[in-house]
mmCIF file of C-alpha atoms in Angstrom:
data_model
loop_
_atom_site.group_PDB
_atom_site.id
_atom_site.type_symbol
_atom_site.label_atom_id
_atom_site.label_comp_id
_atom_site.label_asym_id
_atom_site.label_seq_id
_atom_site.Cartn_x
_atom_site.Cartn_y
_atom_site.Cartn_z
ATOM 1 C CA MET A 1 68.548 142.949 113.312
ATOM 2 C CA TYR A 2 72.310 142.651 112.834
ATOM 3 C CA ALA A 3 75.369 141.117 114.453
ATOM 4 C CA ILE A 4 79.049 141.894 114.747
ATOM 5 C CA VAL A 5 81.201 138.831 113.992
ATOM 6 C CA ARG A 6 84.927 138.154 114.042
ATOM 7 C CA THR A 7 86.646 136.097 111.357
ATOM 8 C CA GLY A 8 90.146 136.199 109.916
ATOM 9 C CA GLY A 9 91.324 138.733 112.496
ATOM 10 C CA LYS A 10 88.736 141.300 111.391
ATOM 11 C CA GLN A 11 85.278 142.294 112.575
ATOM 12 C CA TYR A 12 82.254 142.653 110.296
ATOM 13 C CA ARG A 13 78.718 144.011 110.743
ATOM 14 C CA VAL A 14 76.433 141.418 109.136
ATOM 15 C CA GLU A 15 72.719 141.017 108.438
ATOM 16 C CA ARG A 16 70.773 137.991 107.238
ATOM 17 C CA GLY A 17 71.090 137.518 103.451
ATOM 18 C CA GLN A 18 74.189 139.712 103.149
ATOM 19 C CA THR A 19 77.231 138.519 101.164
ATOM 20 C CA LEU A 20 80.765 139.612 101.943
ATOM 21 C CA LEU A 21 84.409 138.779 101.241
ATOM 22 C CA VAL A 22 86.438 137.498 104.191
ATOM 23 C CA GLU A 23 89.816 135.811 104.675
ATOM 24 C CA ARG A 24 89.851 132.244 103.299
ATOM 25 C CA LEU A 25 87.777 129.868 105.440
ATOM 26 C CA PRO A 26 88.793 126.190 105.791
ATOM 27 C CA VAL A 27 85.502 124.811 104.406
ATOM 28 C CA GLY A 28 84.502 123.851 100.871
ATOM 29 C CA GLU A 29 82.232 125.783 98.539
ATOM 30 C CA GLY A 30 78.544 125.338 99.361
ATOM 31 C CA GLU A 31 79.254 124.215 102.939
ATOM 32 C CA SER A 32 78.053 126.034 106.049
ATOM 33 C CA CYS A 33 80.181 127.343 108.889
ATOM 34 C CA LEU A 34 79.615 129.154 112.176
ATOM 35 C CA LEU A 35 81.128 132.588 112.695
ATOM 36 C CA GLU A 36 82.236 133.910 116.078
ATOM 37 C CA PRO A 37 79.583 136.429 117.225
ATOM 38 C CA LEU A 38 80.669 139.375 119.346
ATOM 39 C CA LEU A 39 77.464 141.401 119.480
ATOM 40 C CA TYR A 40 73.801 140.993 118.538
ATOM 41 C CA VAL A 41 71.468 143.966 118.097
ATOM 42 C CA ASP A 42 67.713 143.550 117.667
ATOM 43 C CA GLY A 43 66.131 147.001 117.748
ATOM 44 C CA LYS A 44 65.208 146.858 121.448
ATOM 45 C CA ARG A 45 68.064 144.861 122.940
ATOM 46 C CA VAL A 46 71.809 144.517 122.608
ATOM 47 C CA VAL A 47 73.345 141.168 123.518
ATOM 48 C CA GLY A 48 77.076 140.522 123.781
ATOM 49 C CA SER A 49 78.655 137.098 123.495
ATOM 50 C CA GLY A 50 80.421 137.728 126.805
ATOM 51 C CA ASP A 51 77.053 137.932 128.597
ATOM 52 C CA GLY A 52 77.052 134.168 129.167
ATOM 53 C CA ASN A 53 74.858 133.488 126.149
ATOM 54 C CA PRO A 54 76.031 130.340 124.348
ATOM 55 C CA GLU A 55 72.893 130.310 122.136
ATOM 56 C CA LEU A 56 74.097 133.326 120.145
ATOM 57 C CA ARG A 57 74.844 131.893 116.670
ATOM 58 C CA VAL A 58 75.691 133.346 113.280
ATOM 59 C CA GLU A 59 75.680 130.829 110.436
ATOM 60 C CA ALA A 60 77.108 131.458 106.968
ATOM 61 C CA ARG A 61 77.393 129.509 103.717
ATOM 62 C CA VAL A 62 80.544 129.685 101.586
ATOM 63 C CA VAL A 63 79.455 130.781 98.112
ATOM 64 C CA ALA A 64 82.897 130.720 96.457
ATOM 65 C CA HIS A 65 86.632 130.859 97.077
ATOM 66 C CA GLU A 66 88.320 133.747 95.282
ATOM 67 C CA ARG A 67 91.611 135.564 95.061
ATOM 68 C CA GLY A 68 91.930 139.248 95.831
ATOM 69 C CA PRO A 69 93.465 141.896 93.585
ATOM 70 C CA LYS A 70 97.144 141.607 92.706
ATOM 71 C CA LEU A 71 99.421 143.777 94.804
ATOM 72 C CA ARG A 72 102.818 144.655 93.360
ATOM 73 C CA VAL A 73 105.586 145.165 95.886
ATOM 74 C CA VAL A 74 108.840 146.851 94.855
ATOM 75 C CA LYS A 75 112.058 146.994 96.870
ATOM 76 C CA PHE A 76 114.587 149.548 95.688
ATOM 77 C CA LYS A 77 117.883 150.795 97.111
ATOM 78 C CA PRO A 78 119.302 153.817 95.316
ATOM 79 C CA LYS A 79 122.913 153.879 94.026
ATOM 80 C CA ARG A 80 123.347 150.146 94.596
ATOM 81 C CA GLY A 81 121.679 148.579 91.560
ATOM 82 C CA TYR A 82 119.245 146.705 93.809
ATOM 83 C CA LYS A 83 115.669 146.226 92.587
ATOM 84 C CA ARG A 84 113.227 143.479 93.522
ATOM 85 C CA ARG A 85 109.660 143.171 92.333
ATOM 86 C CA THR A 86 107.224 140.676 93.873
ATOM 87 C CA GLY A 87 103.478 140.287 93.923
ATOM 88 C CA HIS A 88 100.795 139.043 96.265
ATOM 89 C CA ARG A 89 97.170 137.925 95.914
ATOM 90 C CA GLN A 90 95.155 137.285 99.065
ATOM 91 C CA GLN A 91 93.068 134.096 99.330
ATOM 92 C CA LEU A 92 89.443 135.090 100.077
ATOM 93 C CA SER A 93 86.073 133.426 100.617
ATOM 94 C CA ARG A 94 82.756 134.940 99.566
ATOM 95 C CA ILE A 95 80.156 134.055 102.209
ATOM 96 C CA GLU A 96 76.419 134.581 102.559
ATOM 97 C CA ILE A 97 74.906 135.018 106.027
ATOM 98 C CA THR A 98 72.101 132.459 106.278
ATOM 99 C CA SER A 99 70.921 132.963 109.863
ATOM 100 C CA ILE A 100 71.455 135.086 112.943
ATOM 101 C CA ASP A 101 69.992 133.482 116.042
ATOM 102 C CA ALA A 102 69.940 134.651 119.659
ATOM 103 C CA GLY A 103 67.631 131.839 120.804
ATOM 104 C CA GLY A 104 66.720 131.478 124.460
ATOM 105 C CA ARG A 105 67.702 135.030 125.397
ATOM 106 C CA GLN A 106 64.209 136.136 126.460
ATOM 107 C CA GLN A 107 63.819 133.051 128.609
ATOM 108 C CA ARG A 108 67.061 133.810 130.443
ATOM 109 C CA ALA A 109 66.104 137.417 131.080
ATOM 110 C CA SER A 110 62.749 136.472 132.638
ATOM 111 C CA ALA A 111 64.394 133.802 134.812
ATOM 112 C CA LYS A 112 66.852 136.391 136.103
ATOM 113 C CA LYS A 113 64.039 138.783 137.070
ATOM 114 C CA GLU A 114 62.288 136.099 139.097
ATOM 115 C CA GLY A 115 65.482 135.291 140.984
ATOM 116 C CA GLY A 116 65.767 138.815 142.381
ATOM 117 C CA GLU A 117 68.511 141.421 142.243
ATOM 118 C CA THR A 118 72.051 140.533 141.351
ATOM 119 C CA GLY A 119 73.472 142.867 143.989
ATOM 120 C CA ARG A 120 75.102 145.302 141.564
ATOM 121 C CA ARG A 121 73.434 148.604 140.832
ATOM 122 C CA SER A 122 74.330 151.176 138.244
ATOM 123 C CA THR A 123 75.473 154.652 139.168
ATOM 124 C CA ARG A 124 72.180 156.091 137.918
ATOM 125 C CA GLN A 125 70.185 153.753 140.193
ATOM 126 C CA ARG A 126 72.354 154.646 143.208
ATOM 127 C CA ARG A 127 71.954 158.384 142.585
ATOM 128 C CA ALA A 128 68.169 158.045 142.279
ATOM 129 C CA THR A 129 67.929 156.408 145.713
ATOM 130 C CA GLY A 130 70.604 158.565 147.337
ATOM 131 C CA GLU A 131 72.709 155.480 148.035
ATOM 132 C CA ARG A 132 76.474 155.953 148.138
ATOM 133 C CA LYS A 133 79.380 153.679 147.474
ATOM 134 C CA PRO A 134 81.224 152.398 150.536
ATOM 135 C CA ALA A 135 84.169 154.544 151.592
ATOM 136 C CA ALA A 136 87.659 153.474 150.625
ATOM 137 C CA THR A 137 89.763 151.872 153.331
ATOM 138 C CA ALA A 138 93.285 152.969 154.190
ATOM 139 C CA HIS A 139 96.109 150.883 152.792
ATOM 140 C CA THR A 140 98.052 149.282 155.642
ATOM 141 C CA GLY A 141 100.965 147.925 153.597
ATOM 142 C CA ARG A 142 104.320 149.537 152.941
ATOM 143 C CA GLN A 143 104.049 153.180 151.965
ATOM 144 C CA GLN A 144 104.470 153.977 148.323
ATOM 145 C CA GLY A 145 107.446 155.917 147.099
ATOM 146 C CA GLY A 146 109.615 155.127 150.105
ATOM 147 C CA ARG A 147 112.737 153.128 149.624
ATOM 148 C CA ALA A 148 113.847 150.353 151.879
ATOM 149 C CA ARG A 149 116.190 151.605 154.593
ATOM 150 C CA PRO A 150 118.776 149.430 156.267
ATOM 151 C CA LYS A 151 117.935 148.443 159.815
ATOM 152 C CA GLU A 152 119.701 150.477 162.456
ATOM 153 C CA GLU A 153 121.756 148.356 164.803
ATOM 154 C CA GLU A 154 121.312 149.009 168.470
ATOM 155 C CA SER A 155 124.443 150.206 170.157
ATOM 156 C CA ASP A 156 125.443 149.292 173.729
ATOM 157 C CA GLY A 157 126.178 152.912 174.468
ATOM 158 C CA SER A 158 129.951 152.445 174.455
#
């Protein structure tokens, strides 16, 4: 069982008990936070957060706040005597995934089956029954590619 979460503009594949370094989170050390889940995979089923499932939760605990490795940045312009050297260290948080929960998903799936079909069928289902998509209708608006022509004025014949 694993989940794909988004934090700090990046996506991570996480499992329960895993520790990882992410962009600095605005919570203190030892505190818990919720991560934004994008996908949940549990052997038999795949659940996306866009499937109308608000119960999908990934909880993590901040183990420590750290700083990343030092990066040295050098600017140099030849023949001008211009050199600049700066450095950067990224602020990071080490987190531990404490729980991945997709609660209530089985209940929703069984309720949907009782309600009947949703009306949409996959291509594979349509091919199996010989059903075809409805034919496209002709577009009745202005023709594409043509440019607007000025209206011709009617002459009196003189």
